[in-house]
Structures are given as structure tokens and as C-alpha cells.
Coordinates of C-alpha atoms in Angstrom, one line a residue:
M1 CA 63.3 148.9 231.3
T2 CA 64.6 152.3 232.0
Q3 CA 63.4 155.0 230.3
Y4 CA 66.0 157.7 231.1
Q5 CA 64.6 161.3 230.1
K6 CA 65.9 162.9 226.6
H7 CA 66.9 166.0 227.7
C8 CA 67.3 167.3 224.0
A9 CA 67.8 166.6 220.4
L10 CA 71.2 166.8 218.0
P11 CA 69.6 165.9 214.3
G12 CA 73.3 166.6 212.9
R13 CA 76.2 164.3 213.8
L14 CA 78.3 163.7 216.3
V15 CA 82.2 163.7 216.0
M16 CA 84.4 162.3 218.8
V17 CA 87.8 162.8 218.8
G18 CA 89.8 160.3 221.6
F19 CA 88.0 157.2 222.9
G20 CA 89.8 156.6 226.1
S21 CA 88.0 155.5 229.7
I22 CA 85.6 159.4 229.4
G23 CA 85.3 158.9 225.2
Q24 CA 83.7 155.1 226.6
G25 CA 82.2 156.0 230.2
V26 CA 80.8 159.1 227.5
L27 CA 78.9 157.5 225.3
P28 CA 76.2 154.8 226.8
L29 CA 74.9 158.8 228.7
I30 CA 75.0 160.4 225.2
L31 CA 72.5 157.4 223.7
R32 CA 70.8 157.3 226.6
H33 CA 70.3 161.5 227.5
I34 CA 70.2 163.2 223.9
E35 CA 68.2 161.6 221.0
I36 CA 70.3 161.0 218.0
D37 CA 70.7 158.6 215.2
R38 CA 73.5 156.0 216.2
Q39 CA 74.3 156.0 212.4
N40 CA 75.4 159.9 212.6
I41 CA 77.8 159.1 214.7
T42 CA 81.5 158.4 214.6
I43 CA 84.8 157.9 216.6
I44 CA 88.4 158.8 215.6
T45 CA 90.7 157.7 217.2
A46 CA 94.8 157.6 217.9
D47 CA 94.6 153.3 218.9
E48 CA 92.9 150.4 219.0
R49 CA 91.0 151.5 223.2
G50 CA 87.5 151.1 223.3
H51 CA 87.4 149.5 219.6
G52 CA 85.4 146.3 221.2
E53 CA 83.0 149.2 223.3
A54 CA 82.2 151.0 220.0
D55 CA 81.2 147.7 218.2
Y56 CA 79.0 146.8 221.2
F57 CA 77.7 150.1 220.8
G58 CA 77.2 149.6 216.9
I59 CA 79.4 153.2 216.6
K60 CA 81.8 153.5 213.9
F61 CA 85.5 153.3 214.9
V62 CA 87.9 155.2 212.8
K63 CA 91.7 154.2 213.8
E64 CA 93.8 157.1 212.3
P65 CA 95.7 159.8 214.7
L66 CA 95.1 163.2 214.2
T67 CA 98.0 165.8 213.2
R68 CA 98.8 168.9 212.0
Q69 CA 98.8 167.7 208.6
N70 CA 95.7 165.6 208.3
Y71 CA 93.2 167.0 210.9
R72 CA 91.4 169.3 208.4
A73 CA 91.6 166.8 205.6
M74 CA 89.8 163.9 208.4
L75 CA 87.4 166.0 209.9
E76 CA 86.3 168.8 207.3
P77 CA 84.1 166.0 205.8
L78 CA 82.3 164.9 208.9
L79 CA 81.1 168.3 209.9
S80 CA 78.6 170.8 209.0
K81 CA 76.4 173.8 210.6
G82 CA 74.3 171.7 213.7
D83 CA 77.3 169.0 213.7
F84 CA 79.2 168.6 217.1
L85 CA 82.7 167.6 218.1
L86 CA 83.0 166.4 221.6
N87 CA 87.0 166.9 221.6
L88 CA 88.8 164.0 224.2
S89 CA 92.0 163.1 222.7
V90 CA 95.3 163.9 224.1
D91 CA 98.0 165.1 221.8
V92 CA 95.3 167.7 219.8
S93 CA 95.2 171.1 219.1
S94 CA 92.3 172.1 221.0
T95 CA 92.3 175.7 219.1
A96 CA 92.7 174.4 215.9
L97 CA 90.2 171.8 216.7
V98 CA 87.5 175.4 217.8
E99 CA 88.7 176.9 214.9
L100 CA 87.6 174.4 212.4
C101 CA 84.0 174.3 214.2
A102 CA 83.9 177.2 214.0
E103 CA 84.2 177.5 210.0
R104 CA 81.8 174.6 209.6
G105 CA 79.6 176.3 211.7
A106 CA 79.8 172.7 214.7
L107 CA 79.3 172.6 217.8
Y108 CA 82.5 171.9 220.0
L109 CA 83.0 170.5 223.5
D110 CA 86.8 169.5 225.6
T111 CA 87.7 168.7 228.9
C112 CA 91.3 170.5 228.7
I113 CA 93.1 172.7 226.4
E114 CA 95.6 170.1 224.4
P115 CA 98.7 171.8 222.5
W116 CA 99.8 169.6 219.6
P117 CA 102.6 166.7 220.7
G118 CA 105.0 168.4 222.6
G119 CA 103.5 171.8 223.4
Y120 CA 103.5 170.7 227.4
T121 CA 107.5 169.6 227.3
D122 CA 109.5 171.9 224.4
P123 CA 112.3 173.1 226.7
N124 CA 112.4 176.4 224.4
L125 CA 109.5 176.9 225.3
S126 CA 109.9 179.2 228.4
P127 CA 108.3 177.0 231.5
S128 CA 105.1 179.7 231.5
M129 CA 104.9 179.6 227.9
R130 CA 104.5 175.9 229.2
S131 CA 101.8 176.8 232.0
N132 CA 97.9 176.2 231.6
Y133 CA 98.0 179.9 232.0
A134 CA 99.5 179.8 228.6
L135 CA 97.7 177.4 227.0
R136 CA 93.9 179.3 228.3
E137 CA 94.8 182.8 226.9
Q138 CA 95.8 181.0 222.9
A139 CA 92.1 180.0 223.7
L140 CA 90.0 182.9 224.8
D141 CA 92.0 185.0 222.5
L142 CA 90.5 183.1 219.9
R143 CA 87.0 185.5 221.1
G144 CA 88.5 188.1 219.5
K145 CA 88.8 186.8 215.8
L146 CA 85.6 184.8 216.0
G147 CA 83.2 186.8 217.7
T148 CA 80.6 186.4 220.2
N149 CA 78.2 184.6 218.8
A150 CA 80.0 182.3 216.8
P151 CA 78.9 178.4 216.9
T152 CA 79.2 177.5 220.4
A153 CA 82.4 176.1 221.9
V154 CA 83.0 174.7 225.4
L155 CA 86.5 175.1 227.0
T156 CA 87.4 172.2 229.5
H157 CA 83.8 170.9 230.7
G158 CA 85.3 168.3 232.6
A159 CA 84.2 166.8 236.2
N160 CA 87.2 169.3 237.2
P161 CA 87.5 171.2 235.3
G162 CA 84.0 171.9 234.7
L163 CA 82.0 170.8 237.2
V164 CA 83.4 171.9 240.1
S165 CA 82.9 175.9 239.0
H166 CA 79.3 174.3 239.2
F167 CA 80.3 173.8 242.9
V168 CA 81.4 177.0 243.5
K169 CA 78.7 178.5 243.3
Q170 CA 76.3 176.4 244.9
A171 CA 78.9 176.6 247.5
L172 CA 79.4 179.8 247.6
L173 CA 75.0 180.2 247.4
N174 CA 75.0 177.6 250.1
I175 CA 77.4 180.0 252.9
A176 CA 75.4 182.9 252.0
E177 CA 72.6 181.4 252.9
D178 CA 74.1 179.7 256.5
T179 CA 75.0 183.4 257.4
G180 CA 72.0 184.7 257.2
R181 CA 72.5 186.3 253.8
D182 CA 69.1 186.5 251.5
V183 CA 70.1 184.3 248.3
T184 CA 66.5 183.8 246.9
E185 CA 67.6 186.3 243.9
V186 CA 70.4 184.0 242.1
P187 CA 73.4 186.1 241.0
A188 CA 73.9 187.0 237.3
G189 CA 77.1 187.5 235.8
R190 CA 80.3 187.9 236.7
E191 CA 80.5 190.6 239.0
A192 CA 77.2 189.5 241.0
W193 CA 79.8 186.4 241.6
A194 CA 82.4 188.3 241.9
K195 CA 80.8 190.6 245.1
L196 CA 79.2 187.6 246.2
A197 CA 82.6 185.9 247.2
H198 CA 84.1 188.8 248.3
D199 CA 81.4 190.0 250.4
L200 CA 81.5 186.5 252.1
G201 CA 85.0 186.5 252.6
V202 CA 86.6 184.5 250.7
K203 CA 90.1 183.8 250.7
V204 CA 90.6 180.2 249.6
I205 CA 89.6 178.0 246.5
H206 CA 90.8 174.4 246.9
I207 CA 89.2 171.5 243.7
A208 CA 90.4 169.4 247.2
E209 CA 90.0 165.3 246.0
R210 CA 90.9 162.4 247.2
D211 CA 90.7 158.9 245.4
T212 CA 90.7 155.6 247.2
Q213 CA 89.5 153.8 244.6
V214 CA 91.7 150.2 245.4
S215 CA 92.1 147.7 242.4
S216 CA 92.4 143.4 242.8
I217 CA 96.2 144.0 241.3
P218 CA 99.1 145.9 243.0
K219 CA 101.6 148.1 240.9
K220 CA 104.2 146.4 239.9
R221 CA 107.3 148.3 238.9
G222 CA 107.9 149.8 235.9
E223 CA 104.3 150.5 235.9
F224 CA 102.3 153.4 235.8
V225 CA 98.5 152.5 237.0
N226 CA 95.5 155.3 237.7
T227 CA 92.2 155.5 237.7
W228 CA 91.8 157.7 234.5
S229 CA 94.1 158.5 231.4
I230 CA 97.8 158.0 232.5
D231 CA 98.7 160.3 229.2
G232 CA 96.7 163.0 230.4
F233 CA 97.7 162.4 234.3
I234 CA 101.2 162.4 233.0
S235 CA 100.9 166.1 231.1
E236 CA 100.2 167.7 233.6
G237 CA 101.8 166.6 235.8
C238 CA 105.2 167.2 233.9
Q239 CA 103.4 171.4 233.2
P240 CA 104.7 173.9 236.1
A241 CA 103.0 173.8 239.3
E242 CA 99.9 176.3 238.8
L243 CA 97.4 178.5 240.3
G244 CA 94.8 181.6 240.5
W245 CA 96.7 184.3 243.1
G246 CA 94.7 186.6 245.3
T247 CA 95.1 189.1 246.3
H248 CA 95.3 188.4 250.4
E249 CA 98.4 187.0 249.9
A250 CA 101.3 188.5 251.6
T251 CA 104.3 186.4 250.7
F252 CA 105.3 185.8 246.9
P253 CA 106.6 182.3 247.0
P254 CA 111.1 182.7 246.0
D255 CA 109.9 180.1 243.1
G256 CA 107.0 182.1 242.3
I257 CA 106.6 183.2 238.2
R258 CA 104.4 186.1 237.4
H259 CA 103.4 186.0 233.9
D260 CA 103.6 189.0 231.4
F261 CA 100.6 188.8 229.6
G262 CA 96.6 187.7 230.0
C263 CA 94.5 188.3 232.8
Q264 CA 97.0 188.2 235.7
A265 CA 94.8 185.8 238.0
G266 CA 97.6 183.2 237.9
I267 CA 101.3 182.4 238.7
I268 CA 103.6 179.6 238.4
L269 CA 106.0 178.0 240.4
N270 CA 109.2 176.6 238.8
R271 CA 109.0 172.6 239.3
P272 CA 106.7 170.2 237.6
G273 CA 103.3 169.6 239.6
V274 CA 104.2 166.2 240.6
T275 CA 106.8 167.8 242.9
Q276 CA 104.7 170.0 244.9
R277 CA 102.0 169.3 247.3
V278 CA 99.6 171.6 249.4
R279 CA 97.6 170.9 252.8
T280 CA 93.5 170.8 252.3
W281 CA 90.8 168.2 253.3
T282 CA 87.7 167.1 252.6
P283 CA 84.9 165.3 254.7
M284 CA 86.2 161.8 254.3
E285 CA 89.4 162.1 253.9
G286 CA 89.6 164.5 256.6
P287 CA 93.4 166.4 256.2
F288 CA 95.6 165.5 253.7
H289 CA 98.5 166.7 251.3
G290 CA 97.5 166.7 247.6
F291 CA 99.2 167.4 244.0
L292 CA 99.5 170.9 243.0
I293 CA 98.8 169.8 239.6
T294 CA 97.6 172.6 237.0
H295 CA 94.5 172.6 236.3
S296 CA 92.2 175.4 234.0
E297 CA 90.1 176.1 236.8
A298 CA 92.3 177.0 238.7
L299 CA 92.9 179.8 236.8
S300 CA 89.2 180.6 235.5
I301 CA 87.8 180.2 238.9
P302 CA 89.3 182.8 239.8
D303 CA 89.3 185.4 237.0
Y304 CA 85.7 184.9 237.1
L305 CA 85.5 186.1 241.2
T306 CA 88.1 188.8 240.4
V307 CA 86.5 192.4 241.9
R308 CA 88.2 195.0 239.5
D309 CA 88.4 198.9 240.9
A310 CA 87.8 202.3 238.7
D311 CA 91.2 202.0 237.3
G312 CA 90.8 198.1 236.2
K313 CA 93.2 197.1 239.4
A314 CA 92.2 193.9 241.1
I315 CA 91.0 194.5 244.5
Y316 CA 89.6 191.6 245.1
R317 CA 90.6 187.3 243.8
P318 CA 90.5 184.4 245.5
T319 CA 93.7 181.9 245.3
C320 CA 93.0 178.7 243.8
H321 CA 94.4 175.2 243.2
Y322 CA 94.4 172.1 242.3
A323 CA 95.0 169.9 246.1
Y324 CA 95.2 165.9 244.4
H325 CA 95.2 162.7 246.4
P326 CA 95.0 160.2 243.4
C327 CA 94.6 156.6 243.9
D328 CA 96.6 155.1 246.2
D329 CA 99.3 153.2 242.3
A330 CA 99.2 156.2 241.5
V331 CA 101.0 158.4 244.2
K332 CA 103.4 154.6 243.6
S333 CA 103.6 155.3 240.5
I334 CA 104.3 159.4 240.0
H335 CA 106.8 158.5 242.4
E336 CA 108.2 156.3 240.3
F337 CA 107.9 158.3 237.3
A338 CA 109.9 161.0 239.4
G339 CA 112.5 159.4 240.3
K340 CA 113.8 158.4 236.8
N341 CA 113.5 161.9 236.2
F342 CA 110.4 162.0 234.9
V343 CA 110.8 159.4 231.8
Q344 CA 107.5 157.3 231.9
Q345 CA 107.5 153.7 232.9
E346 CA 107.5 151.5 230.0
T347 CA 104.0 150.1 231.1
Q348 CA 100.7 151.5 231.4
R349 CA 97.3 149.8 232.9
L350 CA 94.6 152.2 233.2
L351 CA 92.3 150.9 236.3
M352 CA 88.6 149.7 235.2
K353 CA 87.2 146.5 235.8
E354 CA 89.8 145.3 238.5
I355 CA 88.9 147.9 241.1
I356 CA 87.4 146.5 243.4
D357 CA 86.6 149.3 245.8
G358 CA 86.8 153.0 246.7
V359 CA 85.6 156.1 246.1
D360 CA 86.1 159.6 244.4
E361 CA 86.1 162.3 246.8
L362 CA 85.8 165.4 245.1
G363 CA 84.7 168.9 245.8
V364 CA 86.0 172.3 246.5
L365 CA 87.1 173.7 249.6
L366 CA 86.6 176.8 250.2
A367 CA 87.8 178.9 253.3
G368 CA 88.7 182.2 254.8
H369 CA 84.9 183.3 255.5
E370 CA 83.3 183.8 259.1
K371 CA 82.5 180.6 259.3
G372 CA 86.2 179.2 258.7
A373 CA 85.8 176.6 255.8
Y374 CA 82.7 174.6 253.4
W375 CA 83.4 171.5 251.4
F376 CA 80.5 171.0 248.7
G377 CA 81.3 168.2 246.6
S378 CA 80.6 164.2 245.3
Q379 CA 81.0 161.0 247.6
L380 CA 80.8 158.5 244.4
T381 CA 81.8 155.1 244.8
C382 CA 82.9 153.1 241.8
S383 CA 80.2 150.1 242.8
E384 CA 77.5 153.1 242.5
A385 CA 79.2 154.8 239.2
R386 CA 79.3 151.2 237.7
Q387 CA 75.5 150.4 238.6
L388 CA 74.7 153.8 237.3
V389 CA 76.5 154.0 234.1
E390 CA 78.3 151.0 232.2
F391 CA 81.7 151.5 231.0
N392 CA 82.4 153.7 234.1
S393 CA 84.0 154.0 237.5
A394 CA 83.7 156.7 240.1
T395 CA 86.4 158.9 238.4
S396 CA 85.5 158.5 234.7
L397 CA 81.8 159.5 235.7
Q398 CA 82.6 162.4 237.6
V399 CA 83.7 163.4 234.2
T400 CA 81.5 161.7 232.0
V401 CA 78.1 163.6 233.3
A402 CA 80.1 166.7 233.0
A403 CA 80.4 166.5 229.8
L404 CA 77.3 165.2 228.8
S405 CA 75.8 168.3 230.3
G406 CA 78.0 170.4 228.8
M407 CA 77.3 169.0 225.4
I408 CA 73.5 169.4 226.2
W409 CA 73.7 173.3 227.1
A410 CA 75.4 173.8 223.9
I411 CA 73.1 172.0 222.2
E412 CA 70.3 174.5 223.7
N413 CA 72.8 177.6 223.8
P414 CA 74.1 177.3 220.2
D415 CA 75.9 180.8 219.4
R416 CA 77.4 181.9 222.3
G417 CA 80.6 181.4 221.3
I418 CA 84.0 180.2 223.2
V419 CA 82.7 180.1 226.9
E420 CA 84.1 178.4 230.0
A421 CA 82.1 176.7 233.1
D422 CA 81.8 179.6 234.6
D423 CA 80.1 181.7 231.9
M424 CA 77.4 178.6 232.2
D425 CA 73.9 177.8 233.9
F426 CA 75.3 176.4 236.4
Q427 CA 72.2 175.2 237.9
R428 CA 71.4 173.3 234.4
C429 CA 74.2 171.1 234.2
L430 CA 74.1 170.2 238.2
D431 CA 70.6 169.3 237.7
I432 CA 71.7 167.5 234.3
C433 CA 74.8 165.7 236.5
M434 CA 73.4 165.7 240.3
P435 CA 72.0 161.5 239.4
Y436 CA 75.3 160.9 238.6
L437 CA 77.5 161.6 241.3
G438 CA 76.4 159.8 244.5
P439 CA 75.8 161.7 247.7
V440 CA 76.6 165.1 247.0
V441 CA 77.3 166.8 250.3
G442 CA 78.3 170.1 252.4
A443 CA 80.2 170.0 255.1
Y444 CA 81.9 172.9 257.6
T445 CA 85.0 172.3 259.3
D446 CA 87.4 174.1 261.3
W447 CA 90.7 172.9 259.8
T448 CA 93.0 174.7 258.8
P449 CA 97.0 173.9 257.2
L450 CA 98.5 175.5 260.9
D451 CA 96.8 172.2 262.7
G452 CA 99.3 170.4 264.3
R453 CA 102.8 172.4 262.8
N454 CA 105.8 173.9 265.0
K455 CA 105.6 170.4 267.2
L456 CA 108.3 168.4 266.2
F457 CA 110.5 170.8 264.3
V458 CA 109.6 175.2 263.6
E459 CA 108.4 175.8 260.8
D460 CA 108.3 179.0 259.0
V461 CA 104.3 179.8 259.3
D462 CA 102.6 182.9 259.0
T463 CA 100.1 182.2 262.1
S464 CA 98.2 185.9 261.7
D465 CA 96.8 184.3 258.8
P466 CA 96.3 180.2 258.2
W467 CA 95.0 180.7 254.8
Q468 CA 98.1 181.9 253.2
F469 CA 99.7 179.7 250.8
K470 CA 103.1 179.8 252.1
N471 CA 100.9 177.5 255.2
I472 CA 99.3 175.8 252.8
R473 CA 102.4 174.9 250.8
V474 CA 104.1 171.1 252.2
V475 CA 108.0 172.4 251.2

């Protein structure tokens, strides 16, 4: 029997809120790498999904949706100092749970900042207030209320957001080394990392992902198919397209909206993310069009890497956004969903056991520096993911092992208050994740978003700088 390293111990209780594909996939990793009594774990979730998996591991399963009205009554008896709340739910307010954990002395981690139901699609809210920018600002505002020494609450630490922030730091070091810079001392703190990105001349950071996983059962009409949370994907896709806005950008989008509050690291486009595509590149796929889906890392990374002058004005910031090509059945599902004016299909199917082939190629593309563009990330096949950890696909394992690493870091650093992936020890998190990511590769390319343009039709492009967003955006 394989002996796995126990990275840390959790003597208290673990409450898992939500038990979809990520909850089911992370549970065996938690039991494998964290010393914990199974009797101390409780799953609270809104539906029956995963009940059999919970029984398989001998974990208490409570089917009870958390609401504004009942979440305190449900959770307070289960949380005290030294306990851990792992939030993998949708439609449960992340900020409400963070505050509750701080009051109870419990640790916290989520993979996405969620509002209560309707927060993503309330027509009474402006597009700005429906954005991840607003959700992130609201969550970070709690730092002032809770204090920097509060129980550690790790925000948005799955694959992306989360793992990709650690990829960015490793990619920056790799580029620095490959361009003859001294990297014997790893930058310490956000100012040093921002200076390195500035000195390297990184203009653009894409979270560039191509999912090629294929099901044995084709998508049917009236069905939304995906390799991860369909509710989560639809929620993100209906939010405004969103990106970190770089200081090198010469042309502001005609449908762009600046926020009138917060750090000013990002903007939104006045359209849903599932309707906006961008040009990007990964080593296995080459160039492709991905969806500009909103994600918190598109804000936290450029915010973290901003360089300011003595007056506080941003003098350097990279443009940063997600560029996501989901599995082909999900693309068909999005096309149908948008064609019905964003009315969700009656049937959902989360791909897991029926996946027969494919890779989730997830990484970061750093571009505009002297070597052109550099992609660094994971090329995990579904077959390898299944061999590594039961109840996982390539997509889920990249998320679940990142969530595990964030939990371990929080247990090892229990009094850091509210943190994002960018604030954490990237090397510690990568050390935990690497055995589960398949081939982790770095690749340079001379591809730019101007390649092959202006051939069949005249296009409005900026030839003076390939890495302008107007060149990357598909119109």
C-alpha cells in the first residue's frame, strides 16, 4: 500500500460546505495528506450529489442548503478555534462565512468569492457591482474590520484563481534566469515581485487554458455539458467580461467601464464574458480563441504586480485576463445557452466517468518581454489524473490539489488574516501540487496576436505593439 506524506495535522473539525465535483475530488487528498480524524469531518451541501462518495469514505453528510437565514444556526455549533471551514459551494456568501469563521476562531478557504443568490444577475445592480472586482473589493475590505492577525482566511485558492498566481511567480523567475538576471535571491513581497515584472517588460499575462477532454456520450440538445461546476461556469459567464488593465494600453475599449472605487487594477466590458473571445496560445494547442470569463486572478495578479510612484500613481501594471477554451461539448453548450438569451438548459451533465480522452492544459502566458512570450503550466491528462487520485478528472485535480495546498498553508500559518494566493509562499504551494499536475512545462513562442491578420479582410490593429488588448480581443 502506498504511503503518502502527511504534510500537517488538523486536530480540530473540518466543515466542507458544498460537495460537487471539487468537494468529491479534494476529500481523498485531504485524507491522504492531512492528519485528521474522519469523525471530525462534516459535509453540508444543498443536494444529494456526492452522498455515495461521502459514505464510501465514512464522512457525515448533511443535505441542507445554507441561506442568509440559517447559515449561522447551521455552522456555529460546528466551528470553534482550531477548526477549518472549506467552502466549495455556490450561492453562499463568502464574506458572510469569512466573518463567521473570524468570530469563531476558525480557518477558512474558498475557491471563488460567491455572493448570496442573485448577486451575479441582479438587474438592479450596475455591471460594475455585479463584477468580480466588486466582490473582491468587498472581501478585502474585511481586512480592516477583522485585522491582520485574524484567523487565516484564504480567498480564491483553486487552480484559477489560486495555483496560477504561483505559476506566474515561477514563470517570472524562469524568464529572469533565461535573460541572464541573478535569481539566487527570490523576491520577497509584492514590491519586489512587481519590480521584477516591470524590469522584465512583461506587458500581458494570460491565464491560457485549453481543455480537450472528450466524453463517450455526445452533448444532446437542451443539455449543458462541462468538466467542472456548471452552475459556477454559468454564473461567471453571465457576469461582465473582466480584465486587469495594463499601463501600456494605448486604446481604451469603446464598451469598457472603469470602476469608481477600489484599487483601479481592472475594468469590465459591457457584455457577458461568454460572448467575448480573445486570442491566446498554449504549447500543445498553439494559437486559439478563448472566452474572456471573469476570474479573480485577473484582478489580484495585476494589483499585486503594480508599481507606483511616490504620489501613488500606477506607473506599471500588466494587462491580465483569463483566456479559456473549455471542452468542445462545453463550447457547444455555451453557444446554445447564449442563443436562448442566457436561459439555462433544462438538463446539466457534469463529465467525469464518461471522459475517454483528453488533456487540461492550464498555465500562464507572460508576453511582451525581450524573449517574446512564455507559457508555464500543467498539461494533465484525464487518464493520469484518475491514476493519481480517485473521483477526479484532469480539470478537477488541478483545482483540488491547489485547494489542498492552500489548506495546508493556512494550517501552517493560522493567523495571517485575509490573504490571496499572491500573498502566500508560492514555493510551498507548488511543492505540494507538483506531484499531481502531470507534465509541468515552460515554453517560449514567437507567436503574437498579429500573426495571420489583415489577409482576407482589413482589420483595425495596432502594428506598433502586438500586445495591445485591441489586437488580442476578437471582434
